[in-house]
Short mmCIF file of N, CA and C in Angstrom, two decimals:
data_model
loop_
_atom_site.label_atom_id
_atom_site.label_comp_id
_atom_site.label_asym_id
_atom_site.label_seq_id
_atom_site.Cartn_x
_atom_site.Cartn_y
_atom_site.Cartn_z
N MET A 1 -43.85 211.53 85.67
CA MET A 1 -43.45 210.15 85.45
C MET A 1 -43.62 209.80 83.95
N MET A 2 -42.56 209.29 83.47
CA MET A 2 -42.48 208.96 82.00
C MET A 2 -42.84 207.63 81.60
N TYR A 3 -43.73 207.35 80.68
CA TYR A 3 -44.18 205.96 80.28
C TYR A 3 -43.77 205.75 78.87
N CYS A 4 -43.59 204.53 78.51
CA CYS A 4 -43.16 204.12 77.19
C CYS A 4 -44.56 203.93 76.44
N ILE A 5 -44.74 204.70 75.41
CA ILE A 5 -46.12 204.74 74.79
C ILE A 5 -46.40 203.29 74.20
N PHE A 6 -45.45 202.65 73.70
CA PHE A 6 -45.55 201.31 73.19
C PHE A 6 -45.93 200.26 74.30
N CYS A 7 -45.37 200.51 75.48
CA CYS A 7 -45.51 199.62 76.50
C CYS A 7 -47.04 199.77 77.13
N ILE A 8 -47.48 201.04 77.13
CA ILE A 8 -48.97 201.23 77.54
C ILE A 8 -50.02 200.67 76.60
N TYR A 9 -49.70 200.88 75.37
CA TYR A 9 -50.81 200.34 74.42
C TYR A 9 -50.57 199.02 73.89
N GLN A 10 -49.63 198.40 74.42
CA GLN A 10 -49.19 197.00 73.77
C GLN A 10 -50.40 196.07 74.02
N SER A 11 -51.07 196.05 75.05
CA SER A 11 -52.12 195.15 75.31
C SER A 11 -53.63 195.71 75.07
N PHE A 12 -53.54 196.94 74.24
CA PHE A 12 -54.72 197.40 73.89
C PHE A 12 -54.94 197.50 72.43
N ILE A 13 -56.21 197.59 71.89
CA ILE A 13 -56.48 197.72 70.52
C ILE A 13 -57.21 199.02 70.47
N HIS A 14 -56.74 199.73 69.23
CA HIS A 14 -57.44 201.13 69.10
C HIS A 14 -58.54 200.81 68.14
N VAL A 15 -59.78 201.08 68.50
CA VAL A 15 -61.03 200.94 67.62
C VAL A 15 -61.90 202.21 67.90
N ALA A 16 -62.25 202.79 66.61
CA ALA A 16 -63.03 203.94 66.62
C ALA A 16 -62.65 205.05 67.66
N GLY A 17 -61.43 205.25 67.90
CA GLY A 17 -61.17 206.30 68.87
C GLY A 17 -60.92 205.77 70.27
N ASP A 18 -61.36 204.52 70.64
CA ASP A 18 -61.28 204.11 72.01
C ASP A 18 -60.24 202.97 72.07
N TYR A 19 -59.64 202.75 73.22
CA TYR A 19 -58.72 201.67 73.38
C TYR A 19 -59.43 200.61 74.15
N ILE A 20 -59.33 199.27 73.65
CA ILE A 20 -59.99 198.08 74.18
C ILE A 20 -58.88 197.25 74.58
N GLU A 21 -58.87 196.68 75.74
CA GLU A 21 -57.93 195.80 76.31
C GLU A 21 -58.09 194.41 75.62
N ALA A 22 -56.97 194.07 75.11
CA ALA A 22 -56.75 192.72 74.30
C ALA A 22 -56.58 191.54 75.47
N SER A 23 -57.37 190.40 75.24
CA SER A 23 -57.35 189.36 76.03
C SER A 23 -56.44 188.13 75.44
N SER A 24 -55.87 187.47 76.48
CA SER A 24 -54.77 186.51 76.06
C SER A 24 -55.58 185.29 75.69
N SER A 25 -56.74 185.10 75.92
CA SER A 25 -57.47 183.93 75.31
C SER A 25 -59.10 184.25 74.89
N ALA A 26 -59.62 183.35 74.21
CA ALA A 26 -60.95 183.70 73.80
C ALA A 26 -61.76 182.28 73.74
N ARG A 27 -63.11 182.37 74.08
CA ARG A 27 -63.78 181.05 74.06
C ARG A 27 -64.70 181.15 72.87
N ASN A 28 -64.52 180.03 71.97
CA ASN A 28 -65.51 179.97 70.95
C ASN A 28 -65.98 178.54 70.82
N ILE A 29 -67.33 178.36 70.80
CA ILE A 29 -68.18 177.04 70.93
C ILE A 29 -67.51 176.20 72.05
N GLY A 30 -67.11 176.80 73.08
CA GLY A 30 -66.71 176.02 74.39
C GLY A 30 -65.20 175.69 74.12
N VAL A 31 -64.49 176.08 73.31
CA VAL A 31 -63.12 175.80 73.19
C VAL A 31 -62.35 177.23 73.50
N ILE A 32 -61.27 177.12 74.30
CA ILE A 32 -60.60 178.21 74.69
C ILE A 32 -59.29 178.31 73.86
N PHE A 33 -59.19 179.22 72.99
CA PHE A 33 -58.01 179.57 72.17
C PHE A 33 -57.22 180.71 72.89
N ASP A 34 -56.01 180.29 72.98
CA ASP A 34 -55.04 181.27 73.57
C ASP A 34 -54.16 181.92 72.44
N THR A 35 -53.25 182.81 72.77
CA THR A 35 -52.58 183.72 71.81
C THR A 35 -51.44 182.74 71.04
N HIS A 36 -51.14 181.60 71.55
CA HIS A 36 -50.22 180.81 70.88
C HIS A 36 -50.82 179.74 70.19
N ILE A 37 -52.13 179.56 70.28
CA ILE A 37 -53.03 178.61 69.65
C ILE A 37 -52.51 177.17 70.05
N ASN A 38 -52.12 176.85 71.13
CA ASN A 38 -51.56 175.60 71.56
C ASN A 38 -52.70 174.93 72.51
N LEU A 39 -53.60 175.64 72.66
CA LEU A 39 -54.89 175.04 73.47
C LEU A 39 -54.50 174.46 74.91
N GLU A 40 -53.66 175.10 75.45
CA GLU A 40 -53.23 174.75 76.80
C GLU A 40 -54.19 175.22 77.73
N LYS A 41 -54.78 176.45 77.56
CA LYS A 41 -55.85 176.87 78.50
C LYS A 41 -57.03 176.09 78.39
N HIS A 42 -57.37 175.70 77.22
CA HIS A 42 -58.62 174.78 76.92
C HIS A 42 -58.39 173.38 77.68
N VAL A 43 -57.23 172.72 77.59
CA VAL A 43 -56.89 171.56 78.22
C VAL A 43 -56.92 171.66 79.76
N MET A 44 -56.31 172.79 80.31
CA MET A 44 -56.28 173.06 81.60
C MET A 44 -57.71 173.20 82.25
N ASN A 45 -58.51 173.89 81.53
CA ASN A 45 -59.90 174.10 81.97
C ASN A 45 -60.71 172.73 81.92
N THR A 46 -60.40 171.92 80.80
CA THR A 46 -60.97 170.60 80.71
C THR A 46 -60.71 169.78 81.87
N CYS A 47 -59.32 169.76 82.22
CA CYS A 47 -58.94 168.94 83.29
C CYS A 47 -59.55 169.35 84.74
N LYS A 48 -59.58 170.86 84.76
CA LYS A 48 -60.07 171.37 86.00
C LYS A 48 -61.49 170.81 86.25
N MET A 49 -62.43 170.94 85.19
CA MET A 49 -63.78 170.42 85.32
C MET A 49 -63.75 168.99 85.40
N ALA A 50 -63.02 168.23 84.77
CA ALA A 50 -63.05 166.76 85.13
C ALA A 50 -62.77 166.31 86.56
N PHE A 51 -61.56 166.99 86.86
CA PHE A 51 -61.31 166.67 88.26
C PHE A 51 -62.30 167.09 89.33
N TYR A 52 -63.03 168.35 89.07
CA TYR A 52 -64.17 168.60 90.02
C TYR A 52 -65.17 167.61 89.96
N HIS A 53 -65.64 167.10 88.89
CA HIS A 53 -66.56 165.95 88.87
C HIS A 53 -65.93 164.85 89.48
N LEU A 54 -64.64 164.44 89.18
CA LEU A 54 -64.22 163.18 89.83
C LEU A 54 -63.97 163.32 91.41
N ARG A 55 -63.72 164.41 91.97
CA ARG A 55 -63.92 164.57 93.36
C ARG A 55 -65.27 164.40 93.87
N ASN A 56 -66.31 164.87 93.15
CA ASN A 56 -67.72 164.83 93.69
C ASN A 56 -68.01 163.19 93.65
N LYS A 57 -67.64 162.58 92.49
CA LYS A 57 -67.95 161.14 92.37
C LYS A 57 -67.20 160.23 93.32
N ALA A 58 -65.98 160.71 93.69
CA ALA A 58 -65.31 159.91 94.67
C ALA A 58 -65.89 159.93 96.07
N ARG A 59 -66.57 161.04 96.42
CA ARG A 59 -67.12 161.11 97.61
C ARG A 59 -68.38 159.95 97.87
N ILE A 60 -68.90 159.66 96.66
CA ILE A 60 -70.20 158.75 96.80
C ILE A 60 -69.76 157.41 96.18
N ARG A 61 -68.52 157.21 95.91
CA ARG A 61 -68.02 155.85 95.18
C ARG A 61 -68.36 154.69 95.97
N ASN A 62 -68.28 154.73 97.28
CA ASN A 62 -68.62 153.47 98.13
C ASN A 62 -70.00 153.06 97.91
N CYS A 63 -70.95 154.04 97.57
CA CYS A 63 -72.31 153.80 97.60
C CYS A 63 -72.77 153.11 96.21
N LEU A 64 -71.83 153.16 95.31
CA LEU A 64 -72.20 152.84 93.88
C LEU A 64 -71.57 151.57 93.46
N SER A 65 -72.17 150.82 92.45
CA SER A 65 -71.61 149.67 91.93
C SER A 65 -70.74 150.04 90.74
N GLN A 66 -69.97 149.18 90.31
CA GLN A 66 -69.05 149.66 89.14
C GLN A 66 -69.76 150.09 88.03
N ASP A 67 -70.86 149.48 87.61
CA ASP A 67 -71.64 149.91 86.47
C ASP A 67 -72.17 151.33 86.66
N ASP A 68 -72.68 151.58 87.90
CA ASP A 68 -73.22 152.92 88.06
C ASP A 68 -72.06 154.04 88.09
N ALA A 69 -70.89 153.51 88.61
CA ALA A 69 -69.85 154.65 88.78
C ALA A 69 -69.40 154.81 87.17
N GLU A 70 -69.34 153.69 86.38
CA GLU A 70 -69.00 154.11 84.95
C GLU A 70 -70.06 155.01 84.18
N THR A 71 -71.26 154.67 84.55
CA THR A 71 -72.23 155.54 84.03
C THR A 71 -72.09 156.98 84.35
N LEU A 72 -71.78 157.24 85.66
CA LEU A 72 -71.56 158.54 85.98
C LEU A 72 -70.29 159.25 85.44
N VAL A 73 -69.24 158.41 85.21
CA VAL A 73 -68.00 158.97 84.51
C VAL A 73 -68.32 159.16 83.14
N HIS A 74 -69.17 158.32 82.38
CA HIS A 74 -69.42 158.63 81.02
C HIS A 74 -70.47 159.67 80.85
N THR A 75 -71.16 160.05 81.93
CA THR A 75 -72.17 161.08 81.84
C THR A 75 -71.46 162.43 82.02
N PHE A 76 -70.50 162.51 83.03
CA PHE A 76 -70.13 163.84 83.46
C PHE A 76 -68.61 164.07 82.90
N ILE A 77 -67.69 163.07 82.89
CA ILE A 77 -66.44 163.26 82.50
C ILE A 77 -65.86 163.03 81.18
N SER A 78 -66.39 161.81 80.62
CA SER A 78 -66.01 161.45 79.30
C SER A 78 -66.41 162.64 78.30
N PRO A 79 -67.61 163.15 78.27
CA PRO A 79 -67.78 164.12 77.26
C PRO A 79 -66.94 165.46 77.32
N LYS A 80 -66.52 165.77 78.52
CA LYS A 80 -65.63 166.90 78.74
C LYS A 80 -64.30 166.67 78.09
N LEU A 81 -63.93 165.36 78.16
CA LEU A 81 -62.51 164.98 77.74
C LEU A 81 -62.64 164.73 76.22
N ASP A 82 -63.78 164.47 75.73
CA ASP A 82 -63.85 164.19 74.37
C ASP A 82 -64.43 165.54 73.44
N PHE A 83 -64.97 166.43 74.22
CA PHE A 83 -65.43 167.65 73.36
C PHE A 83 -64.43 168.21 72.50
N CYS A 84 -64.58 168.40 71.28
CA CYS A 84 -63.73 169.09 70.30
C CYS A 84 -62.47 168.51 70.25
N SER A 85 -62.27 167.34 70.56
CA SER A 85 -60.94 166.60 70.65
C SER A 85 -60.28 166.53 69.24
N ALA A 86 -60.96 166.69 68.20
CA ALA A 86 -60.27 166.64 66.85
C ALA A 86 -59.38 167.91 66.75
N LEU A 87 -59.70 168.93 67.51
CA LEU A 87 -58.78 170.07 67.45
C LEU A 87 -57.36 169.80 68.18
N LEU A 88 -57.43 168.79 68.97
CA LEU A 88 -56.21 168.48 69.78
C LEU A 88 -55.12 167.70 69.01
N TYR A 89 -55.56 167.35 67.85
CA TYR A 89 -54.50 166.42 67.10
C TYR A 89 -53.22 167.28 66.79
N GLY A 90 -52.12 166.64 67.06
CA GLY A 90 -50.89 167.20 66.75
C GLY A 90 -50.29 168.04 67.91
N LEU A 91 -51.03 168.23 68.97
CA LEU A 91 -50.47 168.97 70.09
C LEU A 91 -49.38 168.24 70.86
N HIS A 92 -48.63 169.03 71.59
CA HIS A 92 -47.48 168.41 72.18
C HIS A 92 -47.95 167.42 73.18
N LYS A 93 -47.02 166.36 73.47
CA LYS A 93 -47.25 165.25 74.27
C LYS A 93 -47.49 165.69 75.75
N SER A 94 -46.94 166.69 76.18
CA SER A 94 -47.18 167.11 77.63
C SER A 94 -48.62 167.68 77.77
N VAL A 95 -49.27 168.43 76.69
CA VAL A 95 -50.51 168.77 76.75
C VAL A 95 -51.44 167.73 76.93
N ILE A 96 -51.36 166.69 75.86
CA ILE A 96 -52.20 165.50 75.89
C ILE A 96 -52.12 164.75 77.25
N SER A 97 -51.01 164.58 77.69
CA SER A 97 -50.75 163.79 79.09
C SER A 97 -51.60 164.34 80.13
N ARG A 98 -51.91 165.60 80.22
CA ARG A 98 -52.86 166.06 81.20
C ARG A 98 -54.21 165.52 81.11
N LEU A 99 -54.76 165.40 79.82
CA LEU A 99 -56.01 164.83 79.69
C LEU A 99 -55.97 163.29 79.81
N GLN A 100 -54.77 162.75 79.52
CA GLN A 100 -54.61 161.31 79.83
C GLN A 100 -54.70 160.98 81.31
N TYR A 101 -53.95 161.96 82.04
CA TYR A 101 -53.83 161.77 83.59
C TYR A 101 -55.48 161.86 83.98
N ALA A 102 -56.27 162.70 83.53
CA ALA A 102 -57.60 162.81 83.89
C ALA A 102 -58.42 161.66 83.56
N GLN A 103 -58.12 160.96 82.36
CA GLN A 103 -58.82 159.87 82.14
C GLN A 103 -58.44 158.53 82.94
N ASN A 104 -57.05 158.55 83.39
CA ASN A 104 -56.60 157.55 84.18
C ASN A 104 -57.25 157.54 85.58
N CYS A 105 -57.29 158.78 86.08
CA CYS A 105 -57.97 158.90 87.34
C CYS A 105 -59.47 158.58 87.31
N ALA A 106 -59.99 158.82 86.15
CA ALA A 106 -61.51 158.32 86.15
C ALA A 106 -61.68 156.83 86.05
N ALA A 107 -60.64 156.22 85.26
CA ALA A 107 -60.63 154.73 85.15
C ALA A 107 -60.34 154.09 86.62
N ARG A 108 -59.49 154.77 87.28
CA ARG A 108 -59.15 154.29 88.69
C ARG A 108 -60.32 154.37 89.60
N LEU A 109 -61.10 155.47 89.41
CA LEU A 109 -62.30 155.73 90.42
C LEU A 109 -63.31 154.67 89.99
N VAL A 110 -63.50 154.28 88.77
CA VAL A 110 -64.56 153.30 88.35
C VAL A 110 -64.22 152.00 88.80
N THR A 111 -62.93 151.58 88.76
CA THR A 111 -62.57 150.14 88.96
C THR A 111 -61.94 149.95 90.38
N ARG A 112 -61.69 151.16 91.10
CA ARG A 112 -61.23 151.15 92.53
C ARG A 112 -59.73 150.54 92.36
N THR A 113 -58.94 150.97 91.46
CA THR A 113 -57.68 150.51 91.26
C THR A 113 -56.62 151.47 91.87
N ARG A 114 -55.48 150.85 92.47
CA ARG A 114 -54.65 151.66 93.16
C ARG A 114 -53.69 152.45 92.18
N SER A 115 -53.15 153.57 92.63
CA SER A 115 -52.39 154.36 91.78
C SER A 115 -50.98 153.57 91.40
N SER A 116 -50.73 152.63 92.28
CA SER A 116 -49.51 151.96 91.98
C SER A 116 -49.55 150.94 90.90
N GLU A 117 -50.84 150.61 90.66
CA GLU A 117 -51.02 149.54 89.56
C GLU A 117 -50.93 150.12 88.18
N HIS A 118 -50.59 149.33 87.17
CA HIS A 118 -50.56 149.87 85.78
C HIS A 118 -51.99 150.01 85.31
N ILE A 119 -52.07 151.18 84.66
CA ILE A 119 -53.37 151.53 84.07
C ILE A 119 -53.66 151.03 82.75
N THR A 120 -52.89 150.52 81.94
CA THR A 120 -53.19 150.05 80.45
C THR A 120 -54.10 148.88 80.68
N PRO A 121 -53.94 147.79 81.60
CA PRO A 121 -54.85 146.74 81.76
C PRO A 121 -56.25 147.24 82.06
N VAL A 122 -56.31 148.25 82.88
CA VAL A 122 -57.61 148.77 83.39
C VAL A 122 -58.45 149.33 82.36
N LEU A 123 -57.59 150.33 81.38
CA LEU A 123 -58.22 150.93 80.26
C LEU A 123 -58.82 149.92 79.33
N ARG A 124 -58.12 148.77 79.04
CA ARG A 124 -58.41 147.77 78.11
C ARG A 124 -59.66 147.01 78.75
N ARG A 125 -59.67 146.75 80.05
CA ARG A 125 -60.84 146.11 80.62
C ARG A 125 -62.07 146.97 80.55
N LEU A 126 -62.07 148.27 80.59
CA LEU A 126 -62.98 149.03 80.40
C LEU A 126 -63.47 149.43 79.00
N HIS A 127 -62.60 149.00 78.06
CA HIS A 127 -62.69 149.22 76.66
C HIS A 127 -62.61 150.71 76.55
N TRP A 128 -61.58 151.49 77.03
CA TRP A 128 -61.39 152.84 76.78
C TRP A 128 -60.09 152.97 76.02
N LEU A 129 -60.16 153.75 74.93
CA LEU A 129 -59.04 154.12 74.21
C LEU A 129 -58.17 155.15 74.93
N PRO A 130 -56.93 155.30 74.97
CA PRO A 130 -56.10 156.26 75.42
C PRO A 130 -56.42 157.48 74.63
N VAL A 131 -56.13 158.68 75.28
CA VAL A 131 -56.76 160.10 74.82
C VAL A 131 -56.08 160.28 73.39
N ARG A 132 -54.81 160.03 73.21
CA ARG A 132 -54.17 160.18 71.88
C ARG A 132 -55.06 159.39 70.77
N GLN A 133 -55.27 158.13 71.03
CA GLN A 133 -55.83 157.23 70.08
C GLN A 133 -57.38 157.65 70.11
N GLN A 134 -58.07 158.17 70.97
CA GLN A 134 -59.31 158.76 70.84
C GLN A 134 -59.47 159.85 69.79
N ILE A 135 -58.46 160.76 70.00
CA ILE A 135 -58.37 161.78 68.94
C ILE A 135 -58.23 161.40 67.52
N THR A 136 -57.27 160.39 67.37
CA THR A 136 -57.12 159.84 65.95
C THR A 136 -58.34 159.27 65.54
N TYR A 137 -59.11 158.43 66.49
CA TYR A 137 -60.21 157.80 66.09
C TYR A 137 -61.35 158.67 65.69
N LYS A 138 -61.55 159.85 66.47
CA LYS A 138 -62.67 160.73 66.11
C LYS A 138 -62.32 161.34 64.83
N ILE A 139 -61.08 161.67 64.41
CA ILE A 139 -60.87 162.34 63.11
C ILE A 139 -61.17 161.35 62.02
N LEU A 140 -60.79 160.06 62.13
CA LEU A 140 -60.97 159.09 61.22
C LEU A 140 -62.59 158.77 61.08
N LEU A 141 -63.29 158.89 62.21
CA LEU A 141 -64.66 158.68 62.11
C LEU A 141 -65.46 159.60 61.53
N LEU A 142 -65.03 160.97 61.77
CA LEU A 142 -65.53 162.07 61.13
C LEU A 142 -65.28 161.99 59.54
N THR A 143 -64.07 161.82 59.20
CA THR A 143 -63.81 161.63 57.74
C THR A 143 -64.52 160.60 57.00
N TYR A 144 -64.70 159.46 57.76
CA TYR A 144 -65.44 158.45 57.10
C TYR A 144 -66.98 158.71 56.90
N LYS A 145 -67.57 159.43 57.94
CA LYS A 145 -68.92 159.82 57.92
C LYS A 145 -69.12 160.76 56.62
N ALA A 146 -68.25 161.77 56.48
CA ALA A 146 -68.28 162.70 55.53
C ALA A 146 -68.19 162.12 54.16
N LEU A 147 -67.18 161.20 54.03
CA LEU A 147 -66.95 160.65 52.73
C LEU A 147 -68.18 159.71 52.34
N ARG A 148 -68.63 158.93 53.30
CA ARG A 148 -69.83 158.11 53.05
C ARG A 148 -71.05 158.99 52.72
N MET A 149 -71.34 160.11 53.33
CA MET A 149 -72.46 160.94 53.08
C MET A 149 -72.33 161.46 51.71
N ALA A 150 -71.02 161.73 51.29
CA ALA A 150 -70.74 162.36 49.89
C ALA A 150 -70.94 161.27 48.91
N TRP A 151 -70.68 160.12 49.25
CA TRP A 151 -70.79 158.98 48.23
C TRP A 151 -72.37 158.63 48.07
N ARG A 152 -73.06 158.71 49.29
CA ARG A 152 -74.48 158.26 49.18
C ARG A 152 -75.27 159.51 48.58
N GLN A 153 -75.00 160.73 48.81
CA GLN A 153 -75.58 161.93 48.34
C GLN A 153 -74.75 162.86 47.58
N PRO A 154 -74.34 162.41 46.41
CA PRO A 154 -73.35 163.30 45.62
C PRO A 154 -73.89 164.66 45.29
N SER A 155 -75.25 164.81 45.30
CA SER A 155 -75.68 166.31 45.16
C SER A 155 -75.58 167.04 46.25
N ALA A 156 -75.22 166.44 47.40
CA ALA A 156 -75.06 167.29 48.65
C ALA A 156 -73.76 168.16 48.55
N LEU A 157 -72.88 167.80 47.80
CA LEU A 157 -71.60 168.57 47.46
C LEU A 157 -71.69 169.33 46.18
N ASN A 158 -71.18 170.57 46.42
CA ASN A 158 -71.07 171.45 45.08
C ASN A 158 -69.65 171.23 44.68
N SER A 159 -69.22 172.13 43.64
CA SER A 159 -67.92 171.85 43.05
C SER A 159 -66.86 172.39 44.11
N ASP A 160 -67.16 173.17 45.05
CA ASP A 160 -66.20 173.62 46.00
C ASP A 160 -66.17 172.63 47.27
N GLY A 161 -66.91 171.47 47.27
CA GLY A 161 -67.02 170.69 48.27
C GLY A 161 -67.64 171.18 49.66
N VAL A 162 -68.59 172.13 49.44
CA VAL A 162 -69.29 172.64 50.52
C VAL A 162 -70.62 171.97 50.63
N PHE A 163 -71.10 171.53 51.64
CA PHE A 163 -72.62 171.04 51.83
C PHE A 163 -73.54 172.24 51.68
N PHE A 164 -74.72 171.89 50.94
CA PHE A 164 -75.56 172.91 50.92
C PHE A 164 -77.06 172.19 50.59
N LYS A 165 -77.94 173.06 50.37
CA LYS A 165 -79.46 172.51 50.30
C LYS A 165 -79.79 171.94 51.60
N LYS A 166 -80.23 170.71 51.63
CA LYS A 166 -80.95 170.24 52.88
C LYS A 166 -80.09 170.02 54.04
N PHE A 167 -78.66 169.97 53.78
CA PHE A 167 -77.77 169.90 54.94
C PHE A 167 -77.40 171.21 55.61
N ALA A 168 -77.82 172.33 54.81
CA ALA A 168 -77.50 173.66 55.24
C ALA A 168 -78.51 174.17 56.37
N CYS A 169 -79.65 173.80 56.23
CA CYS A 169 -80.77 174.00 57.16
C CYS A 169 -81.78 172.97 57.23
N ASN A 170 -82.60 172.99 58.15
CA ASN A 170 -83.60 171.84 58.45
C ASN A 170 -84.94 172.53 58.20
N THR A 171 -85.17 173.30 57.32
CA THR A 171 -86.48 173.93 57.08
C THR A 171 -87.03 173.37 55.68
N GLU A 172 -88.21 173.32 55.56
CA GLU A 172 -88.92 172.83 54.58
C GLU A 172 -88.82 173.65 53.28
N VAL A 173 -88.81 175.08 53.58
CA VAL A 173 -88.73 176.03 52.55
C VAL A 173 -87.18 176.30 52.36
N GLU A 174 -86.87 176.26 51.21
CA GLU A 174 -85.47 176.38 50.74
C GLU A 174 -85.10 178.12 50.74
N PRO A 175 -84.05 178.59 51.45
CA PRO A 175 -83.89 179.95 51.16
C PRO A 175 -83.57 180.23 49.76
N LYS A 176 -83.65 181.63 49.35
CA LYS A 176 -83.47 181.88 47.96
C LYS A 176 -82.04 181.75 47.56
N PHE A 177 -81.17 182.03 48.58
CA PHE A 177 -79.77 182.10 48.19
C PHE A 177 -79.24 180.47 48.00
N LEU A 178 -80.00 179.59 48.39
CA LEU A 178 -79.65 178.26 48.18
C LEU A 178 -80.27 177.67 46.95
N GLN A 179 -81.23 178.37 46.38
CA GLN A 179 -81.84 177.89 45.22
C GLN A 179 -80.93 178.23 43.90
N ARG A 180 -81.05 177.25 43.05
CA ARG A 180 -80.36 177.36 41.80
C ARG A 180 -81.23 178.05 40.73
#
């Protein structure tokens, strides 16, 4: 049987005489990066986890007040939707719409709203930003905090704009490579 050598080794990497199978995605600090760097696998995994928790909360929703249900959603679902959301800036609308759908389902669970009712008034009543606006807000907030810290502590930035000294580590003794 004849095999195309290129086809056999296409998904393998040759390292030190061994062939290692290449993965189509990799996880780093909880974010799943795929080969196209469009973060679709990360969004799918985030939505999967969000709906898992939503299903569990829906089972006990009748026993909870609205405040308790909102607390549970903020504890288990909102952090998953918001984790590393700054990386999602500029992604295609169809990818962001999956996260928006998960947030809409969470809002409907909290307020016991039917799926036939418009979600925008519900999100406003809960004071929740839509996902795309949350992403923009998070980037703006991080930028504001970085600029404010640089303004308050100009010695915290070197000429390259990299934080060092007391922001690099939380130790009392300064490492030698940070000393001037």
